[in-house]
Short mmCIF file of C-alpha atoms in Angstrom, two decimals:
data_model
loop_
_atom_site.label_atom_id
_atom_site.label_comp_id
_atom_site.label_asym_id
_atom_site.label_seq_id
_atom_site.Cartn_x
_atom_site.Cartn_y
_atom_site.Cartn_z
CA MET A 1 0.00 0.00 0.00
CA GLY A 2 1.37 3.39 -0.98
CA MET A 3 0.65 6.99 -0.20
CA GLN A 4 1.03 9.44 -3.05
CA LEU A 5 0.84 13.21 -2.93
CA ILE A 6 -1.90 14.55 -5.20
CA GLU A 7 -1.46 18.25 -4.43
CA HIS A 8 -0.21 20.59 -1.75
CA ILE A 9 -1.77 24.05 -1.39
CA GLU A 10 -0.40 26.89 0.73
CA VAL A 11 -2.47 30.00 1.26
CA GLY A 12 -0.72 33.18 0.22
CA SER A 13 -0.82 36.69 1.54
CA GLY A 14 -4.35 38.04 1.73
CA GLY A 15 -5.76 34.68 2.81
CA ALA A 16 -8.27 32.47 1.02
CA ALA A 17 -11.97 31.80 1.53
CA SER A 18 -11.51 28.16 0.58
CA ILE A 19 -9.03 25.54 -0.50
CA GLU A 20 -10.09 23.33 -3.39
CA PHE A 21 -8.67 20.17 -4.91
CA THR A 22 -9.98 19.25 -8.34
CA GLY A 23 -9.19 16.57 -10.88
CA ILE A 24 -8.56 13.97 -8.18
CA PRO A 25 -7.08 10.84 -9.82
CA GLN A 26 -9.38 7.85 -9.80
CA ASP A 27 -6.86 5.05 -9.44
CA GLY A 28 -6.52 5.13 -5.65
CA VAL A 29 -8.42 3.48 -2.81
CA ASP A 30 -8.61 6.10 -0.06
CA LEU A 31 -7.79 9.77 0.42
CA GLN A 32 -6.07 11.55 3.28
CA ILE A 33 -6.00 15.29 3.88
CA LEU A 34 -3.50 16.91 6.25
CA ILE A 35 -4.31 20.49 7.25
CA SER A 36 -2.16 22.99 9.13
CA GLY A 37 -4.62 25.85 9.31
CA ARG A 38 -5.50 29.12 10.94
CA GLY A 39 -8.66 31.11 10.35
CA SER A 40 -9.37 34.81 10.25
CA ARG A 41 -12.51 34.51 12.36
CA SER A 42 -12.43 36.76 15.43
CA ALA A 43 -12.39 33.87 17.90
CA THR A 44 -9.90 31.31 19.21
CA ASP A 45 -11.09 28.72 16.70
CA SER A 46 -12.74 28.40 13.33
CA GLN A 47 -14.59 25.46 11.76
CA LEU A 48 -13.10 23.08 9.22
CA ARG A 49 -15.61 21.92 6.64
CA VAL A 50 -15.39 19.69 3.57
CA ALA A 51 -17.76 19.18 0.66
CA PHE A 52 -17.40 16.90 -2.34
CA ASN A 53 -18.00 17.29 -6.07
CA SER A 54 -19.53 20.76 -5.64
CA ASP A 55 -22.47 19.25 -3.72
CA THR A 56 -23.73 21.99 -1.39
CA ALA A 57 -27.06 20.37 -0.53
CA SER A 58 -27.81 18.96 2.91
CA ASN A 59 -26.26 15.61 2.06
CA TYR A 60 -23.71 15.46 4.85
CA ASP A 61 -23.86 14.08 8.39
CA VAL A 62 -21.33 14.30 11.20
CA LEU A 63 -20.90 12.94 14.72
CA LYS A 64 -18.30 14.68 16.87
CA LEU A 65 -16.61 14.13 20.23
CA THR A 66 -15.00 17.37 21.41
CA GLY A 67 -12.87 18.30 24.37
CA GLU A 68 -12.98 22.01 25.03
CA SER A 69 -11.63 23.99 27.93
CA GLY A 70 -12.31 21.36 30.54
CA SER A 71 -15.59 20.07 29.09
CA VAL A 72 -16.36 17.12 26.85
CA THR A 73 -19.33 17.11 24.50
CA SER A 74 -20.71 14.98 21.73
CA SER A 75 -22.92 16.32 18.96
CA GLY A 76 -24.29 15.26 15.61
CA PHE A 77 -26.05 17.06 12.80
CA ASN A 78 -26.84 17.27 9.13
CA PHE A 79 -25.49 20.14 7.03
CA ASN A 80 -24.35 21.20 3.56
CA SER A 81 -20.81 20.02 4.31
CA VAL A 82 -19.05 17.88 6.91
CA ILE A 83 -17.96 20.13 9.79
CA PHE A 84 -15.25 17.80 10.98
CA GLY A 85 -13.21 19.90 13.35
CA GLU A 86 -11.64 23.22 14.10
CA MET A 87 -8.41 25.12 13.58
CA SER A 88 -6.89 27.97 15.54
CA ALA A 89 -8.18 31.42 14.63
CA ALA A 90 -7.51 35.13 15.03
CA THR A 91 -7.65 35.51 18.82
CA ALA A 92 -5.65 32.35 19.54
CA THR A 93 -1.96 32.80 20.33
CA ALA A 94 -0.19 34.47 17.42
CA ASN A 95 1.54 32.27 14.81
CA THR A 96 -0.28 29.20 16.12
CA PHE A 97 -2.00 26.86 13.71
CA GLY A 98 -4.25 23.86 14.19
CA SER A 99 -3.41 20.35 13.00
CA SER A 100 -5.96 18.07 11.35
CA SER A 101 -6.18 14.78 9.50
CA ALA A 102 -9.17 13.52 7.55
CA TYR A 103 -9.25 10.02 6.07
CA ILE A 104 -11.80 9.17 3.38
CA SER A 105 -12.30 5.51 2.58
CA ASN A 106 -13.22 4.06 -0.82
CA TYR A 107 -13.50 7.45 -2.46
CA THR A 108 -14.15 6.00 -5.92
CA SER A 109 -16.90 3.60 -4.89
CA SER A 110 -20.52 3.84 -6.00
CA ALA A 111 -21.66 3.84 -2.36
CA ALA A 112 -22.02 6.70 0.07
CA LYS A 113 -18.69 7.98 1.41
CA SER A 114 -17.38 7.93 4.99
CA LEU A 115 -14.61 9.86 6.63
CA SER A 116 -12.82 9.69 9.95
CA THR A 117 -11.08 12.76 11.31
CA ASP A 118 -9.08 14.13 14.21
CA SER A 119 -8.42 17.82 14.68
CA VAL A 120 -6.74 20.01 17.25
CA THR A 121 -6.48 23.73 17.67
CA GLU A 122 -3.79 25.18 19.87
CA ASN A 123 -3.56 28.21 22.08
CA ASN A 124 -1.40 29.22 25.00
CA ALA A 125 -4.41 29.29 27.30
CA THR A 126 -7.10 26.98 28.61
CA GLN A 127 -9.39 27.63 25.64
CA ASN A 128 -8.78 24.96 23.03
CA LYS A 129 -10.66 22.34 21.01
CA ILE A 130 -9.78 18.72 20.34
CA THR A 131 -12.21 16.85 18.10
CA ILE A 132 -12.66 13.32 16.84
CA ALA A 133 -15.36 13.03 14.20
CA ALA A 134 -17.06 10.62 11.87
CA GLY A 135 -18.63 12.07 8.74
CA ALA A 136 -20.68 10.85 5.83
CA TRP A 137 -21.65 12.10 2.39
CA SER A 138 -24.67 10.45 0.80
CA GLY A 139 -23.35 11.00 -2.72
CA THR A 140 -22.70 7.80 -4.69
CA ALA A 141 -20.43 9.29 -7.33
CA ALA A 142 -16.69 8.87 -7.14
CA ILE A 143 -15.04 11.85 -5.49
CA THR A 144 -13.35 13.98 -8.12
CA SER A 145 -13.07 17.22 -6.17
CA LEU A 146 -13.21 18.44 -2.61
CA LEU A 147 -13.62 21.89 -1.15
CA LEU A 148 -12.34 22.95 2.27
CA THR A 149 -14.03 25.95 3.83
CA THR A 150 -14.25 27.66 7.21
CA ASN A 151 -16.35 30.29 8.99
CA VAL A 152 -14.55 33.21 7.37
CA SER A 153 -11.26 32.47 5.62
CA PHE A 154 -7.93 30.70 5.87
CA VAL A 155 -5.00 32.97 6.69
CA GLU A 156 -1.59 33.10 5.04
CA TYR A 157 0.66 30.05 5.62
CA SER A 158 -2.30 27.71 6.09
CA THR A 159 -1.62 24.52 4.18
CA ALA A 160 -3.57 21.51 2.97
CA SER A 161 -1.96 18.38 1.53
CA LEU A 162 -4.06 15.78 -0.29
CA TYR A 163 -2.76 12.23 -0.59
CA MET A 164 -4.05 9.20 -2.43
CA ILE A 165 -3.70 5.83 -0.76
CA THR A 166 -3.10 3.08 -3.29
CA ALA A 167 -3.35 -0.67 -3.03
CA ASP A 168 0.20 -1.28 -4.25
CA MET B 1 28.19 4.11 -46.99
CA ALA B 2 25.24 3.02 -49.14
CA ASN B 3 21.74 2.95 -47.67
CA LYS B 4 20.64 -0.49 -46.57
CA SER B 5 17.29 -1.78 -47.68
CA LEU B 6 15.19 -3.33 -44.88
CA GLN B 7 13.67 -5.62 -47.41
CA HIS B 8 16.80 -7.62 -47.05
CA SER B 9 17.26 -7.10 -43.31
CA SER B 10 17.79 -9.95 -40.89
CA LEU B 11 15.02 -8.44 -38.75
CA THR B 12 12.03 -10.73 -38.95
CA ASP B 13 9.49 -8.79 -36.85
CA ASN B 14 8.70 -5.91 -39.15
CA ILE B 15 6.02 -4.12 -37.10
CA PHE B 16 5.57 -0.42 -37.73
CA TYR B 17 4.80 1.70 -34.63
CA ARG B 18 3.56 5.25 -34.79
CA SER B 19 4.51 5.84 -31.13
CA MET B 20 7.89 5.67 -29.43
CA LEU B 21 6.23 3.46 -26.82
CA ALA B 22 6.33 0.69 -29.42
CA GLY B 23 3.29 -1.02 -27.98
CA ASN B 24 4.41 -0.73 -24.35
CA ASP B 25 2.38 0.92 -21.57
CA ALA B 26 3.40 4.42 -20.60
CA TYR B 27 5.42 4.68 -17.36
CA PHE B 28 4.38 7.24 -14.76
CA PRO B 29 6.86 7.44 -11.90
CA GLU B 30 4.96 7.32 -8.64
CA PHE B 31 5.64 10.01 -6.11
CA GLU B 32 5.52 8.03 -2.91
CA SER B 33 4.88 10.38 -0.02
CA ASP B 34 4.95 8.24 3.08
CA ASP B 35 8.62 7.44 3.38
CA PHE B 36 10.30 5.61 6.21
CA LEU B 37 13.19 7.84 7.34
CA GLU B 38 14.79 6.28 10.39
CA GLU B 39 14.04 4.19 13.43
CA VAL B 40 15.24 3.57 16.96
CA VAL B 41 14.52 0.25 18.66
CA LEU B 42 15.79 0.02 22.22
CA THR B 43 17.94 -3.02 22.93
CA THR B 44 18.67 -1.74 26.42
CA SER B 45 16.57 0.58 28.53
CA ALA B 46 17.23 4.24 27.87
CA SER B 47 16.20 7.56 29.28
CA SER B 48 15.29 9.10 25.93
CA VAL B 49 15.33 8.85 22.15
CA THR B 50 16.41 11.75 19.96
CA PHE B 51 15.82 12.45 16.29
CA SER B 52 18.32 15.15 15.45
CA GLY B 53 18.69 15.23 11.67
CA LEU B 54 15.35 16.78 10.86
CA ALA B 55 16.79 19.75 8.96
CA SER B 56 18.18 17.37 6.35
CA TYR B 57 14.74 15.90 5.79
CA ALA B 58 13.32 19.35 5.22
CA THR B 59 16.05 19.97 2.63
CA ALA B 60 15.04 16.70 0.96
CA GLY B 61 11.48 18.00 0.59
CA TYR B 62 9.68 16.37 3.49
CA LYS B 63 6.94 18.73 4.60
CA HIS B 64 5.29 16.72 7.37
CA LEU B 65 6.63 14.20 9.88
CA GLN B 66 4.96 11.34 11.69
CA ILE B 67 6.48 9.27 14.48
CA ARG B 68 4.91 5.87 15.10
CA ILE B 69 5.72 4.55 18.53
CA ALA B 70 5.34 1.35 20.50
CA VAL B 71 6.57 2.12 24.00
CA ARG B 72 6.83 0.72 27.50
CA GLY B 73 8.49 2.18 30.57
CA ALA B 74 11.15 0.47 32.64
CA VAL B 75 10.22 1.56 36.16
CA SER B 76 7.79 0.26 38.74
CA GLY B 77 4.35 1.79 38.65
CA GLY B 78 1.43 2.42 36.32
CA LEU B 79 1.00 4.82 33.45
CA GLY B 80 3.64 7.49 32.98
CA GLY B 81 3.66 10.64 30.92
CA PHE B 82 5.08 10.83 27.39
CA ARG B 83 7.39 13.81 27.06
CA VAL B 84 8.45 15.70 23.94
CA GLN B 85 11.10 18.40 23.79
CA VAL B 86 11.71 20.44 20.65
CA ASN B 87 15.13 21.71 19.55
CA SER B 88 16.60 20.98 23.01
CA ASP B 89 14.60 23.93 24.33
CA SER B 90 13.83 23.52 28.02
CA SER B 91 12.39 26.99 28.56
CA GLU B 92 8.78 27.50 29.59
CA SER B 93 7.61 27.41 25.98
CA TYR B 94 5.11 24.60 25.85
CA ARG B 95 1.37 24.11 26.31
CA ILE B 96 -0.66 20.92 25.95
CA HIS B 97 -4.34 20.06 25.77
CA ARG B 98 -5.88 16.61 25.82
CA LEU B 99 -9.13 14.68 25.44
CA TYR B 100 -8.69 11.59 27.60
CA GLY B 101 -10.65 8.56 28.68
CA ASN B 102 -9.75 5.49 30.74
CA GLY B 103 -12.90 3.44 30.68
CA SER B 104 -14.61 5.18 33.54
CA THR B 105 -13.61 8.82 33.26
CA VAL B 106 -13.46 11.25 30.39
CA VAL B 107 -11.73 14.61 30.72
CA SER B 108 -10.53 17.63 28.82
CA GLN B 109 -7.40 19.11 30.35
CA THR B 110 -4.57 21.56 29.78
CA GLY B 111 -1.08 22.12 31.12
CA SER B 112 2.07 24.11 30.43
CA GLY B 113 5.75 23.82 31.17
CA SER B 114 9.25 23.40 29.88
CA TYR B 115 8.35 20.47 27.59
CA LEU B 116 5.23 18.77 26.25
CA VAL B 117 3.93 16.08 28.59
CA PHE B 118 1.08 13.83 27.55
CA GLY B 119 0.10 12.16 30.80
CA ASP B 120 -1.05 8.58 31.49
CA THR B 121 0.43 7.22 28.29
CA ILE B 122 3.41 4.92 28.93
CA PRO B 123 2.80 1.61 30.75
CA ASN B 124 5.36 0.65 33.36
CA SER B 125 5.93 -2.61 35.22
CA GLY B 126 2.68 -2.40 37.14
CA VAL B 127 0.68 -2.59 33.92
CA THR B 128 -0.13 -5.81 32.01
CA SER B 129 3.10 -7.66 31.34
CA GLY B 130 4.46 -7.12 27.87
CA ALA B 131 1.93 -4.43 27.00
CA PHE B 132 3.21 -1.52 24.93
CA ALA B 133 1.28 1.67 24.30
CA THR B 134 0.80 2.89 20.75
CA ILE B 135 1.43 6.54 19.99
CA VAL B 136 1.14 8.28 16.63
CA LEU B 137 2.59 11.78 16.67
CA ASP B 138 2.12 14.21 13.79
CA LEU B 139 4.01 17.41 13.04
CA LEU B 140 2.71 19.31 10.04
CA ASP B 141 4.84 22.00 8.42
CA TYR B 142 7.57 21.28 10.95
CA ALA B 143 10.16 23.24 8.98
CA SER B 144 8.11 26.42 8.68
CA ASN B 145 9.60 29.58 10.14
CA SER B 146 6.19 31.24 10.17
CA LYS B 147 4.42 28.94 12.61
CA ASN B 148 4.72 27.83 16.18
CA THR B 149 5.00 24.04 16.19
CA THR B 150 1.73 22.21 16.80
CA VAL B 151 1.99 18.54 17.75
CA ARG B 152 -1.00 16.21 17.45
CA THR B 153 -0.87 12.77 19.11
CA LEU B 154 -3.23 9.82 19.23
CA SER B 155 -2.34 7.23 21.83
CA GLY B 156 -3.87 4.24 23.48
CA LEU B 157 -3.40 1.22 25.68
CA ALA B 158 -5.88 -1.40 26.85
CA GLY B 159 -5.05 -3.74 29.70
CA SER B 160 -4.89 -3.66 33.48
CA SER B 161 -4.56 0.10 33.06
CA SER B 162 -6.22 1.62 30.04
CA ALA B 163 -6.12 5.03 28.45
CA VAL B 164 -7.01 6.55 25.13
CA GLN B 165 -6.39 10.14 24.22
CA LEU B 166 -6.17 12.63 21.44
CA SER B 167 -3.81 15.37 22.52
CA SER B 168 -2.30 18.52 21.16
CA GLY B 169 0.73 20.50 22.11
CA VAL B 170 2.30 23.74 21.00
CA TYR B 171 5.93 24.78 21.11
CA LEU B 172 5.72 28.55 21.30
CA ASN B 173 8.53 29.31 18.91
CA THR B 174 8.43 29.77 15.14
CA ASP B 175 11.86 28.21 14.58
CA ALA B 176 11.94 25.21 12.26
CA VAL B 177 12.01 21.93 14.14
CA THR B 178 15.45 20.38 13.81
CA SER B 179 15.40 17.89 16.67
CA LEU B 180 12.95 16.03 18.87
CA ASN B 181 13.75 14.40 22.18
CA LEU B 182 11.24 11.77 23.33
CA SER B 183 11.21 10.45 26.87
CA GLN B 184 9.10 9.48 29.86
CA ASP B 185 8.16 12.10 32.40
CA PHE B 186 10.47 12.46 35.41
CA ASN B 187 13.23 10.98 33.24
CA PHE B 188 12.06 7.44 34.00
CA ASP B 189 13.62 4.94 31.63
CA LEU B 190 12.04 3.53 28.50
CA ALA B 191 12.01 -0.26 28.24
CA VAL B 192 13.78 -2.65 25.90
CA GLY B 193 11.75 -3.22 22.76
CA SER B 194 10.33 0.28 22.62
CA ARG B 195 10.30 1.40 18.99
CA PHE B 196 10.25 4.89 17.52
CA SER B 197 9.82 5.04 13.73
CA LEU B 198 10.07 8.33 11.86
CA TYR B 199 8.17 8.81 8.59
CA GLY B 200 8.07 11.79 6.28
CA SER B 201 5.57 13.04 3.73
CA LYS B 202 6.59 15.22 0.83
CA ALA B 203 4.36 18.00 -0.38
#
């Protein structure tokens, strides 16, 4: 089994409202996304969301387990993308970015798609979020593109790396 | 020299190809991005393990690092803390957060200090014989000079003492990471058989 880089995107000066991967090769088995991100939202954290194949309908479900500032919560909901975690944002400690991994199984199958994620923000204070999530997209088409978004925008130096996991 | 006619050539397979591939499949070199870089396996107990050549991996194009660990402690007692120090910096430059459960309790906690400590991670002699904890530690953009270093770890152990946690840590310095020192809290020894495998991903 191999892991091949499909594309690496780094946000430039001025930030970016989204990060998009298109033309995803169809000869892999699974996908993995690694995100080192920071948002411009005026808060200590900002959401990480993913949608597939330009589908912005309410075809996504997520179940999350989150540790935050001494409390632990679990929540689930349906939305127009999978809100799978958080990254550090504007009022978190300067120069501090979150770290996230999202793993999408069988991305070329004709069944609905599942993903498993873990995300952390960081901040030199008690306020922080650590999230484990399971997500689902009801679409049955092979994934050919994915769009990462957040509450406001990704700041400069945020990066996203998309890898294809192959069977050989 | 006169031109030679192929009509009288000794070649017997006279197949005309319009492509230089000559009937062969095209070759696309694969860009493998999950490369094994180096490994330490303890053959005697040791107080720590250090990966110190990380700058060379950055030069070689590795953007992200992952350390895959199977670890046990060599002292009496239960679960010890897993400690990470960056660039030999022992100043008060670290903060951790964790989401932790042990089968009966679930907590969200934070701490700060002169290294990253992820508590209740490493099994010592009081925990199920032969049990090693599994830790996967990720550092994304470790060579960036524009970011503080964020460490994400997923660890677990099931046995007479159990713990599972997803933890984060930040090294409050934007210097590129050039070395990592891994140890047990309070400088307790790591046991024989503990393995620390470093992988890199290019991007």
